[in-house]
JSON list of C-alpha atoms and ligand atoms in Angstrom, two decimals:
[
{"chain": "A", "resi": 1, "resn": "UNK", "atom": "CA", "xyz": [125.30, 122.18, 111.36]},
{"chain": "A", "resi": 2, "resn": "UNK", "atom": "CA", "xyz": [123.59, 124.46, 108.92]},
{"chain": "A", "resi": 3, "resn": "UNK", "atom": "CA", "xyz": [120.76, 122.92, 107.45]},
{"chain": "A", "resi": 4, "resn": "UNK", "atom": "CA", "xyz": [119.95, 122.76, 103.95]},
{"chain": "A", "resi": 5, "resn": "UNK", "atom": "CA", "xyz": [116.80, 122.48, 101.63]},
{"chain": "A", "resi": 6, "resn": "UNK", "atom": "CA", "xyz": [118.38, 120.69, 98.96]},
{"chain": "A", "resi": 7, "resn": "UNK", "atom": "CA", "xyz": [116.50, 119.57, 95.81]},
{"chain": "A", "resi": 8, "resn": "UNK", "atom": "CA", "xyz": [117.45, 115.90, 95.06]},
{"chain": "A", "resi": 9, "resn": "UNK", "atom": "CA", "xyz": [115.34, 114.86, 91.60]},
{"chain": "A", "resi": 10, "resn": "UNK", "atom": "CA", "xyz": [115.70, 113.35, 88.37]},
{"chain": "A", "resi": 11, "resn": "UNK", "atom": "CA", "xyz": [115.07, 115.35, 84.96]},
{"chain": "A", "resi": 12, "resn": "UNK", "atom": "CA", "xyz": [114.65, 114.53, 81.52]},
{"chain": "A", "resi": 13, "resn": "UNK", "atom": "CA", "xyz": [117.31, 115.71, 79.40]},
{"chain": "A", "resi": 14, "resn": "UNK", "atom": "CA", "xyz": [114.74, 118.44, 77.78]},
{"chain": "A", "resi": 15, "resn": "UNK", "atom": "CA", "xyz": [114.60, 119.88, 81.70]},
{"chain": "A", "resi": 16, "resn": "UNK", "atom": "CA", "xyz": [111.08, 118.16, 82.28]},
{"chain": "A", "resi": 17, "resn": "UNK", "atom": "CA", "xyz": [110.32, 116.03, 85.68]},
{"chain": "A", "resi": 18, "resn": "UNK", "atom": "CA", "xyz": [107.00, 114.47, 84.51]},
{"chain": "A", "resi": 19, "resn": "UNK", "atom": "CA", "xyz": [104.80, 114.29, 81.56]},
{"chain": "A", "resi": 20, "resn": "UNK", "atom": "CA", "xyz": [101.89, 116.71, 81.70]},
{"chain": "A", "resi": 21, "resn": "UNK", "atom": "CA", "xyz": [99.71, 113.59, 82.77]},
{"chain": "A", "resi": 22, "resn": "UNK", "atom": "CA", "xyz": [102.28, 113.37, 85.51]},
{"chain": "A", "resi": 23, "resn": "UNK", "atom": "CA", "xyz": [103.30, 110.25, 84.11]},
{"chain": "A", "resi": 24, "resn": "UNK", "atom": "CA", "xyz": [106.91, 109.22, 85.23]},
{"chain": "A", "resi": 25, "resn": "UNK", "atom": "CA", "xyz": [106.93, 106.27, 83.03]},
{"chain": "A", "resi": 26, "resn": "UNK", "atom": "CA", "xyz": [110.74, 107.54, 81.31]},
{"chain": "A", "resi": 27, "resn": "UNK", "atom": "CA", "xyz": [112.00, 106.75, 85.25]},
{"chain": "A", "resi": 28, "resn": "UNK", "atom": "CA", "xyz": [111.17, 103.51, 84.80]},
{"chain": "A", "resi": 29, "resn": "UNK", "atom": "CA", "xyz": [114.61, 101.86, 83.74]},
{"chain": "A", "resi": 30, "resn": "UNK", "atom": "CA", "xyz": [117.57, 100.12, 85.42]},
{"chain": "A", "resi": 31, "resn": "UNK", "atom": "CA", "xyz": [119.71, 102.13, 87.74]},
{"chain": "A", "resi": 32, "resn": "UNK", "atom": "CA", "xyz": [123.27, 102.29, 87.75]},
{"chain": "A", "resi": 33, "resn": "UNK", "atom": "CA", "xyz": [125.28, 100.29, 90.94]},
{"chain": "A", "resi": 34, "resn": "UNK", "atom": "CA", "xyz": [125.20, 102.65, 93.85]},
{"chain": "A", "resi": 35, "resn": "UNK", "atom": "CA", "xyz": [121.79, 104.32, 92.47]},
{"chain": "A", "resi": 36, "resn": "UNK", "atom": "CA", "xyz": [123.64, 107.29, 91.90]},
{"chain": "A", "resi": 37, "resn": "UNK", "atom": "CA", "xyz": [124.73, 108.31, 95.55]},
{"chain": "A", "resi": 38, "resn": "UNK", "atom": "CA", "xyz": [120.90, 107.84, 96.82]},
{"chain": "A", "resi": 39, "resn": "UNK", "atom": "CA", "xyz": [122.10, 106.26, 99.83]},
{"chain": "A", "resi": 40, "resn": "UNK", "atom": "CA", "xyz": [124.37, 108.79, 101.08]},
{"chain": "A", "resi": 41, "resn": "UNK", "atom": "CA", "xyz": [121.75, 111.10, 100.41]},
{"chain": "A", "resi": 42, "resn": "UNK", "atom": "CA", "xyz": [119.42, 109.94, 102.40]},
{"chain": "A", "resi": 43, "resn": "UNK", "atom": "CA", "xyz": [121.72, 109.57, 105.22]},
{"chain": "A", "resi": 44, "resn": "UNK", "atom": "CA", "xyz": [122.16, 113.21, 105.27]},
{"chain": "A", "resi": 45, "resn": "UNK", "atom": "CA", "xyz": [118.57, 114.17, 105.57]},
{"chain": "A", "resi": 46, "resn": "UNK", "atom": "CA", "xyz": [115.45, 113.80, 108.52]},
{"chain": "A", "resi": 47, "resn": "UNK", "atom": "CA", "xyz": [112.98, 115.87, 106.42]},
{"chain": "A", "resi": 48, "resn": "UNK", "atom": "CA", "xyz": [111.33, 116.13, 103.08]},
{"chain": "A", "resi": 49, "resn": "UNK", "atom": "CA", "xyz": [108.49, 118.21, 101.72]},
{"chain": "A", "resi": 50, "resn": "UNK", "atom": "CA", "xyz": [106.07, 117.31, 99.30]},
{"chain": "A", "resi": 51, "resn": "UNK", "atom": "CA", "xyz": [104.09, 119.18, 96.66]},
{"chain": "A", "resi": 52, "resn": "UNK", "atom": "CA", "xyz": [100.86, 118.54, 96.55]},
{"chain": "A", "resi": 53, "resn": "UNK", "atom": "CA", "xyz": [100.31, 117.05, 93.45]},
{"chain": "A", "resi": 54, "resn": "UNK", "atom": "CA", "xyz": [103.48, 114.58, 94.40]},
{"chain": "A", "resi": 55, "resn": "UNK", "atom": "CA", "xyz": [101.95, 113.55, 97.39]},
{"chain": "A", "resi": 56, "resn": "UNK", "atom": "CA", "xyz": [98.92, 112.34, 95.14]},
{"chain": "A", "resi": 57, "resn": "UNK", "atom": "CA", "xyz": [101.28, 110.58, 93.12]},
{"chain": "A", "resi": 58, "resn": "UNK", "atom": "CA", "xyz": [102.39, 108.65, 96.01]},
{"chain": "A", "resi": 59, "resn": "UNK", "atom": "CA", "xyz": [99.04, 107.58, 96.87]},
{"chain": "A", "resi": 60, "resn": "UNK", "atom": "CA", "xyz": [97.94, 106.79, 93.55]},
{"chain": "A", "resi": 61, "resn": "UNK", "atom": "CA", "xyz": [101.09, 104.82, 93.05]},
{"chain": "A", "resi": 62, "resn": "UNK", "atom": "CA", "xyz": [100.07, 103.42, 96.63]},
{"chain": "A", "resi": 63, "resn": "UNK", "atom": "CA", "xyz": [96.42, 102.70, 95.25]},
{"chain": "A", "resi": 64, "resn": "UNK", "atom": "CA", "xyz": [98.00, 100.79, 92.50]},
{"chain": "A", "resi": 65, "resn": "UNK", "atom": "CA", "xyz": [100.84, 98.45, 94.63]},
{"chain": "A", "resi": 66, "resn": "UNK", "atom": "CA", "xyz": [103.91, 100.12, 93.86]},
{"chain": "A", "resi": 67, "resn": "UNK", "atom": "CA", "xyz": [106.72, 99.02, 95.61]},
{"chain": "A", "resi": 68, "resn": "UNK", "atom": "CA", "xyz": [108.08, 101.47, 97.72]},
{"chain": "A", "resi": 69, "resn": "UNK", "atom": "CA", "xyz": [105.72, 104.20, 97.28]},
{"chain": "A", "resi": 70, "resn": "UNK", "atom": "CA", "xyz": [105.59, 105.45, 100.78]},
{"chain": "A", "resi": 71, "resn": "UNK", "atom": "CA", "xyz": [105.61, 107.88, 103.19]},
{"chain": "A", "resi": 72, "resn": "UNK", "atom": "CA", "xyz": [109.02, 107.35, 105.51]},
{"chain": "A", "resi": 73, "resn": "UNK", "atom": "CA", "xyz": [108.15, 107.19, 108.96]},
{"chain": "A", "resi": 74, "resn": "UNK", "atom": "CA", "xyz": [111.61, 107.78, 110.09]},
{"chain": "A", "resi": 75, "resn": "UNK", "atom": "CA", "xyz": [111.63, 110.95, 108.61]},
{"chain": "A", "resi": 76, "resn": "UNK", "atom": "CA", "xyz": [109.35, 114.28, 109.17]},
{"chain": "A", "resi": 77, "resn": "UNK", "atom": "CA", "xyz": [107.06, 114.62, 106.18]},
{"chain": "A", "resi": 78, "resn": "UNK", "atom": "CA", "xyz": [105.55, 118.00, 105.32]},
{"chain": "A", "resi": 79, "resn": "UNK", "atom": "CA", "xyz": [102.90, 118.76, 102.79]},
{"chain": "A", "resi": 80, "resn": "UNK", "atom": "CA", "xyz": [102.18, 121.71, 101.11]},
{"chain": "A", "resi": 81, "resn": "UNK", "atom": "CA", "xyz": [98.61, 122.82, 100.22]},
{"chain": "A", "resi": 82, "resn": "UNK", "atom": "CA", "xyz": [96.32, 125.86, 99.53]},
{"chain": "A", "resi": 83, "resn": "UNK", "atom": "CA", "xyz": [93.74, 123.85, 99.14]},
{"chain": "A", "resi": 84, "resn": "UNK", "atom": "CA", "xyz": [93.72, 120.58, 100.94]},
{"chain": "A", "resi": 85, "resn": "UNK", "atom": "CA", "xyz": [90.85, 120.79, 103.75]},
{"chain": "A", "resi": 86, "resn": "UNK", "atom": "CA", "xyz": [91.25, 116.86, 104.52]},
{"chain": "A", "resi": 87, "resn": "UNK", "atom": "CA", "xyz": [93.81, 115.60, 106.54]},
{"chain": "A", "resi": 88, "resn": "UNK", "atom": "CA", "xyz": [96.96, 113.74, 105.24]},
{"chain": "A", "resi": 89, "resn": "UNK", "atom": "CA", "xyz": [97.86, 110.41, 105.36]},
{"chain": "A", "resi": 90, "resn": "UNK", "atom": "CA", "xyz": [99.64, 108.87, 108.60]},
{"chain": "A", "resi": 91, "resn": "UNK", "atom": "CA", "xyz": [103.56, 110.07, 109.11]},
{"chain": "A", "resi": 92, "resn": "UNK", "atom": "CA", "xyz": [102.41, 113.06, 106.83]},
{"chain": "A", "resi": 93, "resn": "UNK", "atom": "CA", "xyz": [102.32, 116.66, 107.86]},
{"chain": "A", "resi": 94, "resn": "UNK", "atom": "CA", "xyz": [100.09, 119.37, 106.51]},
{"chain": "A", "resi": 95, "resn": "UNK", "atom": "CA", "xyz": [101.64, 122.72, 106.52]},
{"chain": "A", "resi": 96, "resn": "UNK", "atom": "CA", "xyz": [99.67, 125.91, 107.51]},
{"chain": "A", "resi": 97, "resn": "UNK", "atom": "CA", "xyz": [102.24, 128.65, 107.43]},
{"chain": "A", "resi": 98, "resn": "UNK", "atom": "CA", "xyz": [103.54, 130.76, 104.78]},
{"chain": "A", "resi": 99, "resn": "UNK", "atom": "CA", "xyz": [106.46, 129.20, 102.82]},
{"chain": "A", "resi": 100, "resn": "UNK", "atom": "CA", "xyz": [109.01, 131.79, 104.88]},
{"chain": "A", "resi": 101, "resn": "UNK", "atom": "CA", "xyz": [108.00, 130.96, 107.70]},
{"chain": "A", "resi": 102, "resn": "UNK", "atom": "CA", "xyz": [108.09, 127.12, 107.60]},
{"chain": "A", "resi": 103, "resn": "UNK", "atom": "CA", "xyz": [111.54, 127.60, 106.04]},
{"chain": "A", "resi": 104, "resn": "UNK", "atom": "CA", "xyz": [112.89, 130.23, 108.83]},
{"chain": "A", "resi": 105, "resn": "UNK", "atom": "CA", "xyz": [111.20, 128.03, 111.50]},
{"chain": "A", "resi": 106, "resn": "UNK", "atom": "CA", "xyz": [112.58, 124.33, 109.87]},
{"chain": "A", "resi": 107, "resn": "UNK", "atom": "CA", "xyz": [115.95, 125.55, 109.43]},
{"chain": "A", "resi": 108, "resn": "UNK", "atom": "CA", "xyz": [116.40, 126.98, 113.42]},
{"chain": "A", "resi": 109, "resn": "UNK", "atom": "CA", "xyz": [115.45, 123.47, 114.59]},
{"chain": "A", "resi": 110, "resn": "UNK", "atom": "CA", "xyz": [118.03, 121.14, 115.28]},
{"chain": "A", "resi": 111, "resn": "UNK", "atom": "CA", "xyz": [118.54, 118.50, 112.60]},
{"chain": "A", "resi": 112, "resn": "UNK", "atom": "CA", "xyz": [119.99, 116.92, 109.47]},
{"chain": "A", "resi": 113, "resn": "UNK", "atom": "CA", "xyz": [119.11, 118.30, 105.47]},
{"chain": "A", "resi": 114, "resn": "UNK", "atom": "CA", "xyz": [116.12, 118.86, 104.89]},
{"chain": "A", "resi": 115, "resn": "UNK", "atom": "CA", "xyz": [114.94, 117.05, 100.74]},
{"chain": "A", "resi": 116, "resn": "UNK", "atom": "CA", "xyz": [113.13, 119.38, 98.47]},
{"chain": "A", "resi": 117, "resn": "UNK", "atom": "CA", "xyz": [110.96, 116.22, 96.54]},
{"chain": "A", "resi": 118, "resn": "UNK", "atom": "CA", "xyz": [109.20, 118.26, 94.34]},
{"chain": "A", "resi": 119, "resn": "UNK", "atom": "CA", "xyz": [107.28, 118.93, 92.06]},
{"chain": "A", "resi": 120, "resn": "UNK", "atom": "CA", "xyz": [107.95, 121.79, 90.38]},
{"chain": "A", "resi": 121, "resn": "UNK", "atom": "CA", "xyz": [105.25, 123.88, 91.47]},
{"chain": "A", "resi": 122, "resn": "UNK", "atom": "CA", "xyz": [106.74, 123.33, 95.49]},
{"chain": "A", "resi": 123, "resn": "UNK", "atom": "CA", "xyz": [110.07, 124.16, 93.92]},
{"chain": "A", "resi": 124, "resn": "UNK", "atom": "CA", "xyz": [109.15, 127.46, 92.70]},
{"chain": "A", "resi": 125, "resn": "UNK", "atom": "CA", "xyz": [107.49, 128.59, 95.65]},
{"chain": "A", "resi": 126, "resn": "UNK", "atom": "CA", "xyz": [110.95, 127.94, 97.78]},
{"chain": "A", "resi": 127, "resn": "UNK", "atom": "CA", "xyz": [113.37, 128.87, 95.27]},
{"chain": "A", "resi": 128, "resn": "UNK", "atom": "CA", "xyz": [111.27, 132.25, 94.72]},
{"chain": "A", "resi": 129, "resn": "UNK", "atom": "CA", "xyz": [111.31, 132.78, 98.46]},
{"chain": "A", "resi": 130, "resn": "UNK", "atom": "CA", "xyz": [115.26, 132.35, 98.81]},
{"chain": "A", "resi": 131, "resn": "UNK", "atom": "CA", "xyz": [114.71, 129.22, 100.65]},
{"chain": "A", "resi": 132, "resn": "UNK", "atom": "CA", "xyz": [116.86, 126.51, 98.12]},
{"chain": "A", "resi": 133, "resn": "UNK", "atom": "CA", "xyz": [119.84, 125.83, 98.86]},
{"chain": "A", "resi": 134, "resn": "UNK", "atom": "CA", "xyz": [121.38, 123.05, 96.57]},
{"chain": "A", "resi": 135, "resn": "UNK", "atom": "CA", "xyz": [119.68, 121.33, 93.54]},
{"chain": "A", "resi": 136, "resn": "UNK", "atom": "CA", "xyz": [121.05, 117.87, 93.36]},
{"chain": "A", "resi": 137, "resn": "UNK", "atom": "CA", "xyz": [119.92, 116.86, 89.38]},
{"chain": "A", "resi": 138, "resn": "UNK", "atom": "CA", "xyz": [119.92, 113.39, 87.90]},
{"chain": "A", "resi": 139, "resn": "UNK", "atom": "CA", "xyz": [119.74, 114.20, 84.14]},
{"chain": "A", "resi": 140, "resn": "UNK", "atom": "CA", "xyz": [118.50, 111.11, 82.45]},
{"chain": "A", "resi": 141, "resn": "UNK", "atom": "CA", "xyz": [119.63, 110.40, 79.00]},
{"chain": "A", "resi": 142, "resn": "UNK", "atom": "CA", "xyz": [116.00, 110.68, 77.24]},
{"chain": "A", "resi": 143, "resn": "UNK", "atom": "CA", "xyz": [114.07, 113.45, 75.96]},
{"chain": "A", "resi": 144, "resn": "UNK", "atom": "CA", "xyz": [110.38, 113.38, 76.58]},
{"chain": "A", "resi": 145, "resn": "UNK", "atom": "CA", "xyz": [109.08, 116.57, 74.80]},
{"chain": "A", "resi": 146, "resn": "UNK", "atom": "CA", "xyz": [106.87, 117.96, 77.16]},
{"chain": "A", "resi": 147, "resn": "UNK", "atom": "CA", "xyz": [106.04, 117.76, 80.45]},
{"chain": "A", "resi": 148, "resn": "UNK", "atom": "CA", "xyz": [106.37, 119.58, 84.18]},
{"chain": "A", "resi": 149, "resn": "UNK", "atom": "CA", "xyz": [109.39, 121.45, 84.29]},
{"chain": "A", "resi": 150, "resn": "UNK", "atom": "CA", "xyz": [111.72, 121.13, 87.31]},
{"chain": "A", "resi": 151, "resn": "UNK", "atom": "CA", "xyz": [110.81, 124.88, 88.58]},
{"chain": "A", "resi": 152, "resn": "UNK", "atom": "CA", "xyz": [107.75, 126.30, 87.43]},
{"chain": "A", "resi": 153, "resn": "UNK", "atom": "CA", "xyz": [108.11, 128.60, 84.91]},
{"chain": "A", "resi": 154, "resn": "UNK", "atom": "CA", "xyz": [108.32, 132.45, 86.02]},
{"chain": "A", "resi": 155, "resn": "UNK", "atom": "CA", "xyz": [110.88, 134.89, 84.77]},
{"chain": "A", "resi": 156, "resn": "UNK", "atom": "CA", "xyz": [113.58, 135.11, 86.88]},
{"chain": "A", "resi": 157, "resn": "UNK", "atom": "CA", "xyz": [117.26, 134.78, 86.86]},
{"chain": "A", "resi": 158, "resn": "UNK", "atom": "CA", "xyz": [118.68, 132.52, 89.89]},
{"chain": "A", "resi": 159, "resn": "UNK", "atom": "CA", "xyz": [123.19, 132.00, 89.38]},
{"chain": "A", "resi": 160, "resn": "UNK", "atom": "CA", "xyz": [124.18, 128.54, 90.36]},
{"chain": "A", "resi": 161, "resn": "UNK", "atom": "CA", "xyz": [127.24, 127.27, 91.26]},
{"chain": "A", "resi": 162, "resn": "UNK", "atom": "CA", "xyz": [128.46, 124.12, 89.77]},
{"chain": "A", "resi": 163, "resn": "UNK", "atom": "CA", "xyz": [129.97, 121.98, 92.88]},
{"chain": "A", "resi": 164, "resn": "UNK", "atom": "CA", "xyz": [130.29, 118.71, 91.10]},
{"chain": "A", "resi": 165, "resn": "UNK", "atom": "CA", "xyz": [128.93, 117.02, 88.10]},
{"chain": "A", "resi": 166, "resn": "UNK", "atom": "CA", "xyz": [129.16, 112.87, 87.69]},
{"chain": "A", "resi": 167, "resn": "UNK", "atom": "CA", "xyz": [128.83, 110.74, 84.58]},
{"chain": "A", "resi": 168, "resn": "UNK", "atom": "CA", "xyz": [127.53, 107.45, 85.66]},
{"chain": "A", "resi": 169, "resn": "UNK", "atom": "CA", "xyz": [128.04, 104.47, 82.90]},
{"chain": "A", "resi": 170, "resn": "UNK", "atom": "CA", "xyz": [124.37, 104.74, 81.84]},
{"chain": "A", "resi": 171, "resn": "UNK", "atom": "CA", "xyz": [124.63, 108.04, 80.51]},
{"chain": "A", "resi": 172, "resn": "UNK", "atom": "CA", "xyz": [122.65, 109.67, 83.82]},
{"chain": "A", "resi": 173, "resn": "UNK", "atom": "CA", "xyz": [125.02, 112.61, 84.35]},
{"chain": "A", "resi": 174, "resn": "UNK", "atom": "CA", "xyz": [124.30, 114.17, 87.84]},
{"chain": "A", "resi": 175, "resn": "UNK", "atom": "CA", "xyz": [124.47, 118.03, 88.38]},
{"chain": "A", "resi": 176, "resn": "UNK", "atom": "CA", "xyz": [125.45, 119.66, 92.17]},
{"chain": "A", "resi": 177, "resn": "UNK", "atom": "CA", "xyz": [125.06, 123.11, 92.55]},
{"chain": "A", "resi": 178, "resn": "UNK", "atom": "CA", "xyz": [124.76, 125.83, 95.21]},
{"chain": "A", "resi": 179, "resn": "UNK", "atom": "CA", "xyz": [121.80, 128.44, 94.77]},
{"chain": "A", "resi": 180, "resn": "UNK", "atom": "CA", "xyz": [123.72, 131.62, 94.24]},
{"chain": "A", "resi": 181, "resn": "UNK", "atom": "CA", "xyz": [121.55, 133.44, 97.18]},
{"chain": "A", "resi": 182, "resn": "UNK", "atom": "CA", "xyz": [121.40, 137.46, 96.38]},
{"chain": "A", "resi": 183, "resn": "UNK", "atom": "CA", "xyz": [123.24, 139.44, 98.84]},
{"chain": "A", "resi": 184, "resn": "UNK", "atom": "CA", "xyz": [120.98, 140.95, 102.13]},
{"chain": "A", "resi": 185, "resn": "UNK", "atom": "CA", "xyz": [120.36, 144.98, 101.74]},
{"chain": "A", "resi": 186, "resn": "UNK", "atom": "CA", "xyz": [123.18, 146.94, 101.69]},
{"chain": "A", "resi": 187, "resn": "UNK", "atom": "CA", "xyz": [125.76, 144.08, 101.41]},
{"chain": "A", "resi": 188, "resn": "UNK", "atom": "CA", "xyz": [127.29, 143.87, 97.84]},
{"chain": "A", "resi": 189, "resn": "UNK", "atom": "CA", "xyz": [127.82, 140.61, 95.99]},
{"chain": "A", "resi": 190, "resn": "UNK", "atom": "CA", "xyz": [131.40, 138.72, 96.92]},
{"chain": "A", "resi": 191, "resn": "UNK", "atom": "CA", "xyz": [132.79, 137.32, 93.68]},
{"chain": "B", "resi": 201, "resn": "NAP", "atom": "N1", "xyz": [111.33, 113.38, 88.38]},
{"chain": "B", "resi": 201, "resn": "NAP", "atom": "C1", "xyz": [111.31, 113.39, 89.70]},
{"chain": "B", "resi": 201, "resn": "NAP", "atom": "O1", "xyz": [112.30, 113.02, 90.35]},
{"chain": "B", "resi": 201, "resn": "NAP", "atom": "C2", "xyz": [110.08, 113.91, 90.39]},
{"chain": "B", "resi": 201, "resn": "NAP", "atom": "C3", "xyz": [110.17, 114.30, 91.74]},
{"chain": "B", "resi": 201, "resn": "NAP", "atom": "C4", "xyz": [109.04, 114.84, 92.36]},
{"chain": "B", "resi": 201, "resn": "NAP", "atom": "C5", "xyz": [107.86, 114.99, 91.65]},
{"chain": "B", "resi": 201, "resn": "NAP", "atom": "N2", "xyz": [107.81, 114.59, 90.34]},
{"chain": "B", "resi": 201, "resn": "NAP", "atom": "C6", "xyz": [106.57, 114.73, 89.58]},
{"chain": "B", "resi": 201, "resn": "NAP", "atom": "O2", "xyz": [106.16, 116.09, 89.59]},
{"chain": "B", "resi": 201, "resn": "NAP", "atom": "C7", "xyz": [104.77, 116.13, 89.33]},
{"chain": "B", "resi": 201, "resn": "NAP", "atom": "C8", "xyz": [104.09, 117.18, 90.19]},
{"chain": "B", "resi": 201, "resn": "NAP", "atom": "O3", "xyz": [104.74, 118.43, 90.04]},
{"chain": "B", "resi": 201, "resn": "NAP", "atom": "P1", "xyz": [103.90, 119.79, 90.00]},
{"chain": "B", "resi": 201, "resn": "NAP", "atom": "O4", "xyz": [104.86, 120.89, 89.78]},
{"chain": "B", "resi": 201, "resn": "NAP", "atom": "O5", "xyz": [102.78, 119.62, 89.03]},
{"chain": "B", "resi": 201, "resn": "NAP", "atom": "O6", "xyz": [103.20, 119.85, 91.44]},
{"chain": "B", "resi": 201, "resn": "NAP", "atom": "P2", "xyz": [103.77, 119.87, 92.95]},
{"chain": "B", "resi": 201, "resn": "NAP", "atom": "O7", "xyz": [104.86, 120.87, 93.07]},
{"chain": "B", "resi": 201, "resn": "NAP", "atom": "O8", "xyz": [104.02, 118.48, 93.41]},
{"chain": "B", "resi": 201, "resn": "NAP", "atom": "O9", "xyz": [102.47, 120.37, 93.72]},
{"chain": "B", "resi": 201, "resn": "NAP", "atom": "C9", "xyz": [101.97, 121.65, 93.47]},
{"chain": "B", "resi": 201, "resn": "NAP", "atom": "C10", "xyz": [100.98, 121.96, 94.57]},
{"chain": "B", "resi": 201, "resn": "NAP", "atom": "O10", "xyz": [101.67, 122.16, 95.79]},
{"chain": "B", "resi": 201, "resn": "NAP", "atom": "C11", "xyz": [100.99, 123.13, 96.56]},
{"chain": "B", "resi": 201, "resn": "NAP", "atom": "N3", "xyz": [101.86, 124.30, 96.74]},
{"chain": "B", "resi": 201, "resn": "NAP", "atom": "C12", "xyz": [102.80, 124.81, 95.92]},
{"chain": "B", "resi": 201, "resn": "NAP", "atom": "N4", "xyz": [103.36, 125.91, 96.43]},
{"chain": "B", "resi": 201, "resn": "NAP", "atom": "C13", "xyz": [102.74, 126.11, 97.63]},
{"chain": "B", "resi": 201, "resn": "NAP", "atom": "C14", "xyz": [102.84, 127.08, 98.65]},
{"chain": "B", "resi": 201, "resn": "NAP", "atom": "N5", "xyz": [103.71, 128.11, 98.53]},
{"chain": "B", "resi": 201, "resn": "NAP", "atom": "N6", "xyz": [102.07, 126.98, 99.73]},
{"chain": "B", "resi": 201, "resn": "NAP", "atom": "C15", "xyz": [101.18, 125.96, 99.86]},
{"chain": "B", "resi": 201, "resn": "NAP", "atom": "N7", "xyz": [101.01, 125.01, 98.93]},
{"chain": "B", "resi": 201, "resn": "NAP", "atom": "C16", "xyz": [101.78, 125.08, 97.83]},
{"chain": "B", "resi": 201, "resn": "NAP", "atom": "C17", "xyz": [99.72, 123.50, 95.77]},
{"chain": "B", "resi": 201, "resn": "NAP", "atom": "O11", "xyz": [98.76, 122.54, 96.19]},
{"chain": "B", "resi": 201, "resn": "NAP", "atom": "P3", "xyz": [97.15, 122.79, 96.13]},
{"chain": "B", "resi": 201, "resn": "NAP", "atom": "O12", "xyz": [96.82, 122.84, 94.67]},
{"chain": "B", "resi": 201, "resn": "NAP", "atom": "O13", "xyz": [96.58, 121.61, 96.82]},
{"chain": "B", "resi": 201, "resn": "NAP", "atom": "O14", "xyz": [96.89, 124.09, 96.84]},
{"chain": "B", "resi": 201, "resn": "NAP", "atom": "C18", "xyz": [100.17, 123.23, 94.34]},
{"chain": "B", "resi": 201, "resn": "NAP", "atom": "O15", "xyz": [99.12, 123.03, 93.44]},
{"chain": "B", "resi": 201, "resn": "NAP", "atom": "C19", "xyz": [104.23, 114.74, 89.59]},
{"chain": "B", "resi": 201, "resn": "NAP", "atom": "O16", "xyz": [103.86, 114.16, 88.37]},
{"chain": "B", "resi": 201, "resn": "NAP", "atom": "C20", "xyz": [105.41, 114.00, 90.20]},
{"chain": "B", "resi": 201, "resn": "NAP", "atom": "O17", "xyz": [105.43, 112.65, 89.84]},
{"chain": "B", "resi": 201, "resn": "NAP", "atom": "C21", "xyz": [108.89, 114.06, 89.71]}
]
């Protein structure tokens, strides 16, 4: 099986993942039955990658006694940090190479899909490199004005392919589509 780094991540409906504070207070609210496919997600993957500033989330949400604010230790965990000289929490891996690299290196090893988390900052690293495959978005039904945006802002112009979209009864509409990757030298675009 192919591999796949596949971004799996709820937005706000004005495109933002967190409030500038990082706040994800607007996640905060009931969750349709099946919590939108999560489970069969999961199933799919053995890997995610965290962002940094994420991965402080986690442990601030950790700090605090959030349920469920941990680091899986059935799954491989990478970090991703310039600056991080101390070393990460248990079941959490800091990684030294170059985003191309990890990706080229990740994707030759035998295993399930690998799950983009996030933020946007790790996002736009990968998705400038080539390396996203699928964005998976849960597009919740509240606008929050400002905030981190799923990718970080860059100019650039990335075609998606719209696999599926789902309306769930609370509004949450999720959006599945393939990363239009640009054609290797001298090969021309297929339609
Ligand atoms: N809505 C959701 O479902 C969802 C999901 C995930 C995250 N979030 C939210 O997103 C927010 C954080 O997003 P963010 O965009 O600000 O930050 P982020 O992507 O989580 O982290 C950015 C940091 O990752 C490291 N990084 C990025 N690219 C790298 C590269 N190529 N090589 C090595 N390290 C790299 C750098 O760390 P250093 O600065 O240490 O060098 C960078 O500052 C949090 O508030 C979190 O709660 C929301």
């Amino acid at each position: 099986m192919k591999r796949k780094i596949i971004v799996y991540i709820a937005t706000s409906a004005d495109g933002f993942i967190a409030r500038k504070n990082g706040d994800i207070d607007w996640l905060d609210r009931p969750r349709a039955a099946g919590n939108y496919g999560m489970a069969d997600f999961y199933r799919s993957i053995d890997t995610i990658l965290w962002g940094r500033k994420t991965y402080d989330v986690v442990l601030k949400m950790q700090r605090d006694g959030v349920k469920g604010a941990t680091f899986d230790p059935h799954v491989k965990n990478y970090l991703f940090s310039r600056r991080m000289r101390s070393r990460p929490v248990k079941h959490v891996a800091l990684v030294k190479e170059s985003v191309p690299r990890f990706a080229k290196r990740l994707r030759a090893e035998p295993g399930r899909h690998i799950w983009m988390m996030g933020g946007g900052g790790l996002i736009a690293s990968f998705l400038d490199a080539g390396e996203i495959d699928e964005f998976m978005v849960h597009v919740i039904p509240t606008m929050i004005g400002d905030g981190i945006p799923l990718v970080a802002p860059r100019r650039r112009l990335v075609p998606l392919k719209l696999r599926r979209s789902k309306r769930y009864s609370d509004g949450v509409v999720s959006l599945h589509y393939d990363v239009v990757k640009a054609p290797a030298r001298g090969q021309t675009r297929r339609a």
